[in-house]
Coordinates of C-alpha atoms in Angstrom, one line a residue:
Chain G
X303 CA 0.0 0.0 0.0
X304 CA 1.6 3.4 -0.7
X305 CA -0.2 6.4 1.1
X306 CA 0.7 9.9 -0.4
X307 CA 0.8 12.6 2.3
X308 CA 0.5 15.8 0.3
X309 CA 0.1 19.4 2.5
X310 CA 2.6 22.8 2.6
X311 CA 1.5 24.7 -0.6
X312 CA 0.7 27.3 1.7
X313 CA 4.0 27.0 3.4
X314 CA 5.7 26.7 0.1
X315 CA 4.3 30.1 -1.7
X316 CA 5.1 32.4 1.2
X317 CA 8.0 31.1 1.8
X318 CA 9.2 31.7 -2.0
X319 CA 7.5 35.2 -1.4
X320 CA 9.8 36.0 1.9
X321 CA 12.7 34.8 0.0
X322 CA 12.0 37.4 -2.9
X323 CA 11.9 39.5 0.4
X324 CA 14.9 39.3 2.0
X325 CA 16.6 38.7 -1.4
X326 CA 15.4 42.7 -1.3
X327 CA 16.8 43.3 1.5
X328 CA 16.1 46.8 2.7
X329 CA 14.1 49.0 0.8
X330 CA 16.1 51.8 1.4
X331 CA 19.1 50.7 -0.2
X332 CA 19.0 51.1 -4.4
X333 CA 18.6 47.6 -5.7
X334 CA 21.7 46.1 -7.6
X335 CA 21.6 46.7 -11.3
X336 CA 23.0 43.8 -13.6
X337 CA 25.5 46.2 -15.4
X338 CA 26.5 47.0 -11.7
X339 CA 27.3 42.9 -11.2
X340 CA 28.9 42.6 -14.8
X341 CA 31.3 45.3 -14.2
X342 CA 32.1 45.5 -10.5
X343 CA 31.3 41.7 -9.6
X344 CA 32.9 40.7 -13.1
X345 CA 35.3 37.7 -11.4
X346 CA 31.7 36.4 -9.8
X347 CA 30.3 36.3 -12.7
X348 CA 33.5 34.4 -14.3
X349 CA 33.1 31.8 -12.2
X350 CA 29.2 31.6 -12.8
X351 CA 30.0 31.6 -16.5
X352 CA 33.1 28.9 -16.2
X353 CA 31.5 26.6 -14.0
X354 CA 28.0 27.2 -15.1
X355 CA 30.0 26.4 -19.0
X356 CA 27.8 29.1 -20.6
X357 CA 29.1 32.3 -21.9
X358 CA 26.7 35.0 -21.2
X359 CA 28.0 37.8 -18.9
X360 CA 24.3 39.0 -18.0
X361 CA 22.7 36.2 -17.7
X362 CA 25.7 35.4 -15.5
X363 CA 24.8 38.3 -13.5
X364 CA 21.1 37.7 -13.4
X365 CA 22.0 34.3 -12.0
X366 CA 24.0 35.9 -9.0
X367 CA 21.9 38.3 -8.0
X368 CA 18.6 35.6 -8.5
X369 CA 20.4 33.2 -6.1
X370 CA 21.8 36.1 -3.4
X371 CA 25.2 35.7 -4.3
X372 CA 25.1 32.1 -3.6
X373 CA 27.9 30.6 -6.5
X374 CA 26.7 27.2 -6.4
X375 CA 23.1 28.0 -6.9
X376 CA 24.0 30.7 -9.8
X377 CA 26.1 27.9 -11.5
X378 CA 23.0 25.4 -10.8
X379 CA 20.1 28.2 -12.4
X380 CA 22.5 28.7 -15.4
X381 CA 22.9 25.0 -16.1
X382 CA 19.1 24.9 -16.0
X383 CA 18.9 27.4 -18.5
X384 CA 21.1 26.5 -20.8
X385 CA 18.7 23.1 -21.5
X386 CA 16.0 25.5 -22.4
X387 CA 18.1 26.4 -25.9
X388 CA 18.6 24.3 -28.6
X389 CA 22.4 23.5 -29.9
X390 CA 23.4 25.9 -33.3
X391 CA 26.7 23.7 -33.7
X392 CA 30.5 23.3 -32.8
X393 CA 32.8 26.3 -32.9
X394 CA 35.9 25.9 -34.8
X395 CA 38.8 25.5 -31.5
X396 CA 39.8 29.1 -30.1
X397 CA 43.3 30.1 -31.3
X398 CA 45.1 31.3 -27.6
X399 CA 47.9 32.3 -29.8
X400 CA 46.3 34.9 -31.3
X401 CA 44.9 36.2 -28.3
X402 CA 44.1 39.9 -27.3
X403 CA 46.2 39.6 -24.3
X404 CA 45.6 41.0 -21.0
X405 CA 47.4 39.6 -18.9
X406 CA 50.6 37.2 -19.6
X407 CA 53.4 35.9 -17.5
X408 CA 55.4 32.9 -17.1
X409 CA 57.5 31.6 -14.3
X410 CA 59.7 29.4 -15.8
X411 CA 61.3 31.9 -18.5
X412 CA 62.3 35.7 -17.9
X413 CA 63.0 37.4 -21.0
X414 CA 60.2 35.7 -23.4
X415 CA 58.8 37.4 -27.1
X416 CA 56.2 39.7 -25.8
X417 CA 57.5 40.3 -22.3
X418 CA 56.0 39.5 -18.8
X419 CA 52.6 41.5 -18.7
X420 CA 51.1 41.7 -15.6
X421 CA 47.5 43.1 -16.0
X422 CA 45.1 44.0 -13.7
X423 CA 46.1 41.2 -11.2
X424 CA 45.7 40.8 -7.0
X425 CA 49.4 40.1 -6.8
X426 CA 51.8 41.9 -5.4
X427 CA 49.1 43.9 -3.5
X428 CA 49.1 43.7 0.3
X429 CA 45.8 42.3 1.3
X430 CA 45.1 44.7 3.5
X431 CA 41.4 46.0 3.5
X432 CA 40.9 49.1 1.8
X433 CA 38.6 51.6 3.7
X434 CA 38.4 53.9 0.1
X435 CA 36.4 51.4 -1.6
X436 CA 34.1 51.8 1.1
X437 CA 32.7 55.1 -0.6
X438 CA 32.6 56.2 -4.0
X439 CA 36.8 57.4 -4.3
X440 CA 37.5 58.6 -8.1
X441 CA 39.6 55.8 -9.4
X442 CA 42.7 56.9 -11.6
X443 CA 43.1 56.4 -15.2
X444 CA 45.7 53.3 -15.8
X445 CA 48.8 54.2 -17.1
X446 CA 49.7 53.6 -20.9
X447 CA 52.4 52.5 -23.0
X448 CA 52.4 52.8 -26.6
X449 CA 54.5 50.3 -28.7
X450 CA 54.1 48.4 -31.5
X451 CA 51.7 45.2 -31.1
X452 CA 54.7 42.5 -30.2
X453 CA 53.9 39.0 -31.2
X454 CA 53.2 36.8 -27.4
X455 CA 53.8 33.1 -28.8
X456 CA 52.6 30.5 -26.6
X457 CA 55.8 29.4 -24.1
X458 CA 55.4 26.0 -25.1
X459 CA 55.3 26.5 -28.5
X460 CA 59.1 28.2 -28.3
X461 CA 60.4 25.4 -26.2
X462 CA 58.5 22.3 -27.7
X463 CA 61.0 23.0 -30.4
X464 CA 63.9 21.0 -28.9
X465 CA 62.0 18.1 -27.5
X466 CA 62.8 19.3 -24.0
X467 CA 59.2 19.3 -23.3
X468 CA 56.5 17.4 -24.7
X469 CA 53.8 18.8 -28.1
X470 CA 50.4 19.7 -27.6
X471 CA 48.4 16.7 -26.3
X472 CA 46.8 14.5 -28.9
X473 CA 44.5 11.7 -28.9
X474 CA 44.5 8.1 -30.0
X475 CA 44.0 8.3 -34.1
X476 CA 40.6 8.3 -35.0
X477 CA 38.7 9.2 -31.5
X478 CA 36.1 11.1 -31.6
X479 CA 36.0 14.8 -29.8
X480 CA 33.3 13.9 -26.6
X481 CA 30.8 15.5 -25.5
X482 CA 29.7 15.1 -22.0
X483 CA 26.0 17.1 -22.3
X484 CA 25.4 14.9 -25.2
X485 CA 26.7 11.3 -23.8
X486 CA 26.6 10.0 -20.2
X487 CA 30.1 9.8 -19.2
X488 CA 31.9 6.0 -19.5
X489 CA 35.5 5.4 -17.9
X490 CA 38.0 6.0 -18.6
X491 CA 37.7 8.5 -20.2
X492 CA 40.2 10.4 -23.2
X493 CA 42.3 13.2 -22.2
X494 CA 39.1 15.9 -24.2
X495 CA 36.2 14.8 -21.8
X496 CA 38.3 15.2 -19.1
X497 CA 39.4 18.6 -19.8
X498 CA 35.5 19.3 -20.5
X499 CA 34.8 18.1 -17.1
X500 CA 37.4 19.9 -15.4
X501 CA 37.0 22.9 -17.0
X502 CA 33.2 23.3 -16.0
X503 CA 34.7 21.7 -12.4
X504 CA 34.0 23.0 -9.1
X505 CA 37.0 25.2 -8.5
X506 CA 37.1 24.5 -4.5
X507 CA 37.2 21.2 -5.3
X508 CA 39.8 21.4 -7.8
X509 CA 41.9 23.8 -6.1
X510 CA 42.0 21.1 -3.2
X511 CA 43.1 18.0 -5.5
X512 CA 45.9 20.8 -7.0
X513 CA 47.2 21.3 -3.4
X514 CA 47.2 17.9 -2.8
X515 CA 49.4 16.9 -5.5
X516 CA 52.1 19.7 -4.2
X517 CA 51.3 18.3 -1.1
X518 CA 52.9 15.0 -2.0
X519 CA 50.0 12.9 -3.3
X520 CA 51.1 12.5 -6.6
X521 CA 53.8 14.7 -7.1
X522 CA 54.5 16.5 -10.3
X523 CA 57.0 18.7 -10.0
X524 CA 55.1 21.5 -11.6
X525 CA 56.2 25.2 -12.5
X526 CA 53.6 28.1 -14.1
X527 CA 55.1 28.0 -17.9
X528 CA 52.6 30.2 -18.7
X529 CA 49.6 31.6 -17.9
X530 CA 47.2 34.3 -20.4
X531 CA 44.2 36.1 -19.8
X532 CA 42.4 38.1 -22.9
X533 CA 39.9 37.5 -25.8
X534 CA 40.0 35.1 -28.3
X535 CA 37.8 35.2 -31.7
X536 CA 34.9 32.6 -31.9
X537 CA 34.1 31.5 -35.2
X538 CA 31.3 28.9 -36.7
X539 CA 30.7 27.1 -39.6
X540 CA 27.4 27.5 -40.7
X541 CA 25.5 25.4 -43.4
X542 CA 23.9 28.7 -45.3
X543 CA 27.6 30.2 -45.5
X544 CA 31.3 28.6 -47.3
X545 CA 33.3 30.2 -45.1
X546 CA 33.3 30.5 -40.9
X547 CA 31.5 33.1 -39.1
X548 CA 33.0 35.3 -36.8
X549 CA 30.3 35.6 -33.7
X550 CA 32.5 37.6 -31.8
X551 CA 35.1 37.3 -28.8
X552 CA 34.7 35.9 -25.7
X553 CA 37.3 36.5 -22.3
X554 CA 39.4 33.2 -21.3
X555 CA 42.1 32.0 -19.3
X556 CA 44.8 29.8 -20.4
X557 CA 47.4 28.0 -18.0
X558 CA 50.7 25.5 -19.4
X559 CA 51.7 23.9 -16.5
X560 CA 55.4 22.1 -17.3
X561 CA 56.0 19.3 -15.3
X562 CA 59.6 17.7 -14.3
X563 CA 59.2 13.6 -15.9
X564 CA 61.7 11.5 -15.3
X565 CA 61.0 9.4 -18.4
X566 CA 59.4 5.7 -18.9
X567 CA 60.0 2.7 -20.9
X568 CA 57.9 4.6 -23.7
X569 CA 59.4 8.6 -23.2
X570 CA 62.4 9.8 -22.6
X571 CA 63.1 12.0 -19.9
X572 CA 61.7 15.1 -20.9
X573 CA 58.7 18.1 -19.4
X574 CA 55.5 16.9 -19.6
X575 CA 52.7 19.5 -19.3
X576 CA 49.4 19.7 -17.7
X577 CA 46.5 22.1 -19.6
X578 CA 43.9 24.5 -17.9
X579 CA 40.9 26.7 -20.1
X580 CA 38.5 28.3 -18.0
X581 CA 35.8 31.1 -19.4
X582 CA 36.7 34.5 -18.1
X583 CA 39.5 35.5 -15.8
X584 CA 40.3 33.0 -13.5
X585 CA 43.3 32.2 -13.1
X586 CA 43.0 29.9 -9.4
X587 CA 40.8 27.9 -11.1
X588 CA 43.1 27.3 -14.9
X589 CA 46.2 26.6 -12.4
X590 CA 43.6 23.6 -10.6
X591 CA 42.8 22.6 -13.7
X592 CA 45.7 21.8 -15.1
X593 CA 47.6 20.2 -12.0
X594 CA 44.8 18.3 -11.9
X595 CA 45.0 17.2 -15.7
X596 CA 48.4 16.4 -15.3
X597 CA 48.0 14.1 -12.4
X598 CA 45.1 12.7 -14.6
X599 CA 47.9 12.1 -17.3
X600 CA 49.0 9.0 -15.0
X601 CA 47.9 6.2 -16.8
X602 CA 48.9 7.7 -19.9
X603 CA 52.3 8.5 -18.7
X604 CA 52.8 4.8 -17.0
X605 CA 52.8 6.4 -13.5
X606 CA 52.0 4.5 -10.5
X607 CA 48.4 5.7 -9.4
X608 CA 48.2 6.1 -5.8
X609 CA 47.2 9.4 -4.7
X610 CA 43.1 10.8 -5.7
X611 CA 43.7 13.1 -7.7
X612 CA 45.4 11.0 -10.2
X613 CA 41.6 8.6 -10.0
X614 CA 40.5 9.8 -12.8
X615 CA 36.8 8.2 -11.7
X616 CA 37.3 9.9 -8.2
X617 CA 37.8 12.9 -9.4
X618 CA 35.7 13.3 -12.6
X619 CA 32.9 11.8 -11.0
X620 CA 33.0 14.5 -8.0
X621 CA 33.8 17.6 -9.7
X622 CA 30.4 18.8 -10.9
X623 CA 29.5 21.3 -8.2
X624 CA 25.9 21.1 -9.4
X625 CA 26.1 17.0 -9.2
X626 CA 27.4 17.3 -6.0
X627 CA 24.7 19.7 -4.7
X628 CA 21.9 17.7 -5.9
X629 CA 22.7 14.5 -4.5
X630 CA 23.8 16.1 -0.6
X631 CA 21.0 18.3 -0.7
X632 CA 18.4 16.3 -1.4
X633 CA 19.1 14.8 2.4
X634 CA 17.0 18.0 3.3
X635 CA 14.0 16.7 1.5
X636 CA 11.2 14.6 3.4
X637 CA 12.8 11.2 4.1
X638 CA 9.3 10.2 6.9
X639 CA 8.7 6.9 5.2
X640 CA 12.6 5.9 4.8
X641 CA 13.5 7.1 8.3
X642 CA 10.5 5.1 10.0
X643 CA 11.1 2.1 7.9
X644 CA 15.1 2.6 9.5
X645 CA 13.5 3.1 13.1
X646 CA 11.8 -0.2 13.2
X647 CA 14.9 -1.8 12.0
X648 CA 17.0 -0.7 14.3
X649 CA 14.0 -1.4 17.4
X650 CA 14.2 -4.7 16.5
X651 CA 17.9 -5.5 16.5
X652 CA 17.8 -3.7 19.9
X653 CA 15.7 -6.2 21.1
X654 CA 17.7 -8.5 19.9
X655 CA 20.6 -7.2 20.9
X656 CA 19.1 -7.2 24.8
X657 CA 18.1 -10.4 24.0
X658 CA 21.3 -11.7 23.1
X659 CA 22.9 -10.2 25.9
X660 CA 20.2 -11.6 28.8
X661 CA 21.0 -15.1 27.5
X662 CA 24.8 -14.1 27.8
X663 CA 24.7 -12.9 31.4
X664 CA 22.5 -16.1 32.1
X665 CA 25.3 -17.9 30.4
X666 CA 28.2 -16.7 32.3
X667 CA 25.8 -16.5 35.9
X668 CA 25.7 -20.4 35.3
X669 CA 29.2 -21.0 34.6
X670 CA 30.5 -19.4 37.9
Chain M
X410 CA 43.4 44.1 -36.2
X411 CA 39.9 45.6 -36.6
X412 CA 41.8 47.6 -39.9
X413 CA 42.8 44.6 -41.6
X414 CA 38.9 43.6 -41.5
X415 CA 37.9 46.4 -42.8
X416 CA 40.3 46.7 -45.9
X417 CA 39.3 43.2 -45.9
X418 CA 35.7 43.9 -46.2
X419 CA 36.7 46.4 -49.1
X420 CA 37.9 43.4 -51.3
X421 CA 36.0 43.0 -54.3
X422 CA 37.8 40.0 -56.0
X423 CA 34.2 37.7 -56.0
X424 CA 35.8 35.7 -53.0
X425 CA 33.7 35.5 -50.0
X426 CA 36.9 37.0 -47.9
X427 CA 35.0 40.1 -48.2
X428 CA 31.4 39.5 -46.7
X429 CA 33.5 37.3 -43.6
X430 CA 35.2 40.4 -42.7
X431 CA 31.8 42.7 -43.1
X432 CA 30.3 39.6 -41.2
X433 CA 32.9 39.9 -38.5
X434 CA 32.2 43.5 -38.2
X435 CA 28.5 43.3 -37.6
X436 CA 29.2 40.7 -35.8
X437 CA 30.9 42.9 -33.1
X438 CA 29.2 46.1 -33.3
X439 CA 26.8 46.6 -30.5
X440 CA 22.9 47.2 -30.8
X441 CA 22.6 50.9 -30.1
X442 CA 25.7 51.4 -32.8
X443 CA 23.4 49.5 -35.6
X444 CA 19.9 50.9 -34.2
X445 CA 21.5 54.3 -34.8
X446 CA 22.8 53.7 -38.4
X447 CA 19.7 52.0 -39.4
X448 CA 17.8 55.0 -38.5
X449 CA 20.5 57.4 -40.4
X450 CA 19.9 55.0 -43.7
X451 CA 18.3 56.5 -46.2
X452 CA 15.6 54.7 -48.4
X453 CA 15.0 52.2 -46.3
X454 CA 14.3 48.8 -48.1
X455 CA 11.6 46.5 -47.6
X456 CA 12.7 43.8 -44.6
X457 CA 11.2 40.4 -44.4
X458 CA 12.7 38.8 -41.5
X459 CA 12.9 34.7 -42.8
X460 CA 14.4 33.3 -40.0
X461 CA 14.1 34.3 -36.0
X462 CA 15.8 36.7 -34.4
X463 CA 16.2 32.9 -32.1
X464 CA 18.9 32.5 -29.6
X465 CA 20.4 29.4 -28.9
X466 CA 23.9 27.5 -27.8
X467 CA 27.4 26.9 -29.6
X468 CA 29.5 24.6 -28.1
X469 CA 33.3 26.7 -28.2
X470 CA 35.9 24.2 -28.4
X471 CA 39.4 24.6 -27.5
X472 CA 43.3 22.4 -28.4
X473 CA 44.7 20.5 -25.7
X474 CA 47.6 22.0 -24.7
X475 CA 46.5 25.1 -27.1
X476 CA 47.1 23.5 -30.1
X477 CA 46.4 19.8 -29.9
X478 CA 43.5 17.7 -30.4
X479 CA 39.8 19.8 -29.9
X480 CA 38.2 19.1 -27.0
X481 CA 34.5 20.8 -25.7
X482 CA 35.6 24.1 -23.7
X483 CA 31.8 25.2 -22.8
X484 CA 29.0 26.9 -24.4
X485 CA 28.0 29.9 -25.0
X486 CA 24.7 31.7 -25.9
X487 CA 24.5 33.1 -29.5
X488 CA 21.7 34.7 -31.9
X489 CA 21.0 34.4 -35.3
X490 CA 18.6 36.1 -37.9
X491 CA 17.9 35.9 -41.9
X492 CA 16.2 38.4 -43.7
X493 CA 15.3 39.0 -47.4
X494 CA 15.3 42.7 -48.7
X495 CA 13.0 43.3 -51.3
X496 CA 15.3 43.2 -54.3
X497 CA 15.5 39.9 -53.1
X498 CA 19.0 39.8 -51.7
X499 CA 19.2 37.5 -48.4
X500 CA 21.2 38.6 -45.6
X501 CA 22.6 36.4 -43.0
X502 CA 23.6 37.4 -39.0
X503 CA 25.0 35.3 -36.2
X504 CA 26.2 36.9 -33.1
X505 CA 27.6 36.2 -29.5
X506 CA 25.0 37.1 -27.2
X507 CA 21.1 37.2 -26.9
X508 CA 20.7 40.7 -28.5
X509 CA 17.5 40.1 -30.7
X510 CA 17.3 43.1 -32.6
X511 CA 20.9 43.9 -33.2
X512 CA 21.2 40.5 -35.2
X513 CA 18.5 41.1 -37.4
X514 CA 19.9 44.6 -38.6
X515 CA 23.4 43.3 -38.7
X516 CA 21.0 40.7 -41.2
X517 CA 19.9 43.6 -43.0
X518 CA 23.4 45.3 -43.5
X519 CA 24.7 41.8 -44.6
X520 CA 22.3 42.2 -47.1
X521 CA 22.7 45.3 -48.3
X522 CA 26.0 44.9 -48.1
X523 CA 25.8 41.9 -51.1
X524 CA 24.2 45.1 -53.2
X525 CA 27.0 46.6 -55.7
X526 CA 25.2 50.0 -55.1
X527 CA 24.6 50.1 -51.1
X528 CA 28.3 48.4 -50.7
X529 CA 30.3 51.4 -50.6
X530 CA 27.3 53.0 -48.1
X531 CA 27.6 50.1 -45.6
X532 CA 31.2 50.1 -45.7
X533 CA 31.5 54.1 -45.2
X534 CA 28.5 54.5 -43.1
X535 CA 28.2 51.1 -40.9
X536 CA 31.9 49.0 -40.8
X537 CA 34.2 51.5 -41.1
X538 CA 32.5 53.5 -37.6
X539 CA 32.3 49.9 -36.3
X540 CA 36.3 49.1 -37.2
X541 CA 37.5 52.3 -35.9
X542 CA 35.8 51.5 -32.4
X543 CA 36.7 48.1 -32.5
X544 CA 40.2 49.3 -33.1
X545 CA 40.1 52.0 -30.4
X546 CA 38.9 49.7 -27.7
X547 CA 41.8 47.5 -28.7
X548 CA 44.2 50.2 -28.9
X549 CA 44.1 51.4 -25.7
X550 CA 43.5 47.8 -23.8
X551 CA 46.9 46.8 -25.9
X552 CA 48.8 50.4 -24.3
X553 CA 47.0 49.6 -20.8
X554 CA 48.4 46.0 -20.6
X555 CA 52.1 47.2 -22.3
X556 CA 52.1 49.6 -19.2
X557 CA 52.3 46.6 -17.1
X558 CA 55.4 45.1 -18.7
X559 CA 58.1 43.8 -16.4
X560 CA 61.2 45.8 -17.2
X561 CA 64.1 44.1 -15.7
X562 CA 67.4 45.2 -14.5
X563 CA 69.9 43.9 -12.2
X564 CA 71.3 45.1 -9.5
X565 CA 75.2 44.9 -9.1
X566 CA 75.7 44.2 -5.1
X567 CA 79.3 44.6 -3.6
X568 CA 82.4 46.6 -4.5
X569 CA 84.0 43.8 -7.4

């Protein structure tokens, strides 16, 4: 027999309505504009847009401000969006080496074509709280330096040259690019789904898995080889046009991690390299991701596995902030049925766990 | 970069290089730029919109290791349009973005544009506004960033 106990629109509706409330928050105070997120919240709505994987600064923005700030549950609305639209096609890849570049630099090489560039970056700035951002300061105009454009190769590509570190990664001949919104993820996976995954990853999680591998589980040895923030072009191939659209640019971030390798029976001793791509500037989270693809690189590079972050299942699996959410939250809902089912069960191994025990004490009584 | 598109856009050697670069252009202008030149053109043509404005998803791929295999980066949101003028020319838009009514003139323009008589108009009057932003806004984000160059020196320490 299965009884449905239904009950709580009531409770439901208002409280939805005292959310939208205190969403508000006092009337007194303007309400927050979505041009006011976009440009003043812009690395918020980054990480909406990178983990959310959907590139739409206002919508972005509309997503923080819908779920109070709350990243996970911005990430969660945009996901839910984005099923609403249907699919217009694959883009051609993004050329990083062509990039409008805003920020560049690379730890591994000083004096590289294009120079170090350091861009509007929290580094080298004190962390102390600054009591002028409090009210509305005049900001100054940044500083400019006019030169002619300089071309800023990729690091990798100067110093693939010699062999010292390995080419760009490629995949067994004849695979397929995946696609995990279109198929259900099966391991193991390629090297592609993986980067898909990571790059729509959770960047706490992520960030954790990267430490962890400094940290000795799975070390790799790894130095920043490079690491660019700007705009790259976006371009389609239609079926009404012969040649590929331009739909316009769109802000990423790029990190080449280069990893020490001490060589196996297939490579010789030579760099091997990790790869992060995240939407917008974020560079924590491009540094995570590709310490974490590099540790994922163990059974490829015949590495022992032993430390999580090189299980690729453990950590693929986990990643997806919105996955993740789902399945703890939903602890929260109404579990009466489940939970009294559970109480009985455990009344009656009490019993006869008392049971048990009586007949032991009885036992032992008799034996003395 | 903006420049080379527009000199682009000016080729007239019946290869297609020159509506990808007009395409690019409209492509990247923004909705009050073509709301105001459509409502500077002068005789109009007769619009029939074929095709949306509809929005909907690309999937932007990236390379492995930035130039390796592709692999599925994210999506991003993106709108298209198609109208027919009515000499009959059919213009095409796609653009980054939900901005309905910004596609469907960029449509228009691409349509125009395909006209031997509008062409020199939409070049003088629509990309070539359009390039010279582009290029501005690039301009002075490329002297901005150059400003934060590392210049290095080194520091001599001790007497020999």
């Amino acid at each position: 027999m299965y009884v449905a106990v239904k009950g709580g629109e009531a409770a439901i509706r208002n409280a939805h309505t005292l959310l939208a409330d205190r969403r508000r928050g006092d009337r007194s105070v303007p309400a927050i504009r979505l041009d006011q997120i976009v440009e003043q919240l812009a690395l918020a709505v980054d990480r909406v847009m990178a983990e959310g994987s959907l590139y739409d600064t206002e919508l972005a923005a509309l997503a923080v401000k819908q779920a109070r700030g709350d990243m996970i549950e911005a990430i969660f609305l945009v996901r839910a969006y984005r099923t609403t639209l249907p699919r217009f096609g694959y883009t051609r890849p993004v050329d990083t080496g062509r990039m409008a570049i805003e920020r560049r630099i690379s730890a591994t090489f000083k004096d590289l074509p294009g120079g170090q560039l350091l861009g509007p970056t929290f580094d080298y700035t004190h962390r102390l709280l600054d009591p002028a951002l409090a009210e509305e300061t005049p900001v100054e105009t940044p500083a400019r330096r006019v030169e002619a454009p300089e071309q800023t190769p990729r690091v990798t590509d100067i110093l693939g040259q010699d062999g010292m570190i390995e080419a760009d990664g490629e995949l067994p001949e004849g695979s397929e690019t995946g696609d995990l919104t279109r198929e259900p993820l099966s391991f193991p996976l390629e090297r592609d789904l993986r980067l898909q995954a990571l790059s729509r990853g959770d960047e706490g999680f992520l960030l954790g898995l990267a430490y962890s591998t400094q940290r000795g589980y799975a070390r790799s040895h790894p130095f920043a080889g490079e690491i660019r923030i700007g705009e790259v072009e976006v371009e389609l191939e239609v079926a009404e046009l012969d040649f590929p659209l331009t739909l316009g640019r769109i802000r990423v971030t790029e990190c080449q991690m280069v990893n020490q390798f001490k060589g196996s029976s297939r490579q010789p001793p030579q760099f091997t390299r990790g790869y992060g791509l995240v939407f917008g500037q974020s560079e924590r989270k491009s540094m995570s991701m590709a310490l974490c693809d590099r540790a994922l690189r163990a059974r490829e590079l015949g590495e022992d596995i032993t430390a999580p972050a090189q299980d690729e299942e453990f950590v693929i699996s986990h990643s997806d902030n919105v996955q993740s959410t789902g399945f703890v939250e939903h602890l929260k809902l109404p579990h009466y049925v489940d939970f009294q089912a559970e109480l009985d069960l455990v009344r009656r191994m009490r019993a006869e766990h008392e049971r048990r025990d009586g007949e032991t004490s009885d036992t032992q009584e008799a034996a003395e | 970069m903006s420049d080379e598109i527009l000199e682009a856009s000016r080729k007239d050697d019946g290869s297609d290089g020159g509506r990808k670069a007009a395409m690019a252009l409209l492509a990247q202008a923004t909705s009050q730029e073509l709301q105001a030149f459509w409502s500077q053109w002068n005789e109009k043509p007769e619009v029939e919109t074929l095709r949306g404005p509809e929005t909907g998803l690309v999937m932007v791929r990236g390379r492995i290791g930035g130039g390796g295999e592709p692999f599925n980066f994210g999506e991003a949101t993106v709108t298209r349009a198609t109208v027919r003028l009515g000499n009959g020319a059919v213009g095409h838009a796609y653009a980054l973005g939900r901005q309905g009514e910004k596609v469907r003139l960029a449509a228009v323009f691409d349509a125009l544009w395909q006209g031997e008589t509008e062409r020199r108009a939409v070049e003088d009057k629509v990309l070539a506004p359009i390039a010279r932003r582009l290029s501005d806004d690039l301009e002075s984000k490329r002297s901005e960033t150059a400003a934060t160059k590392v210049d290095f020196f080194t520091m001599v320490r001790g007497d020999d």
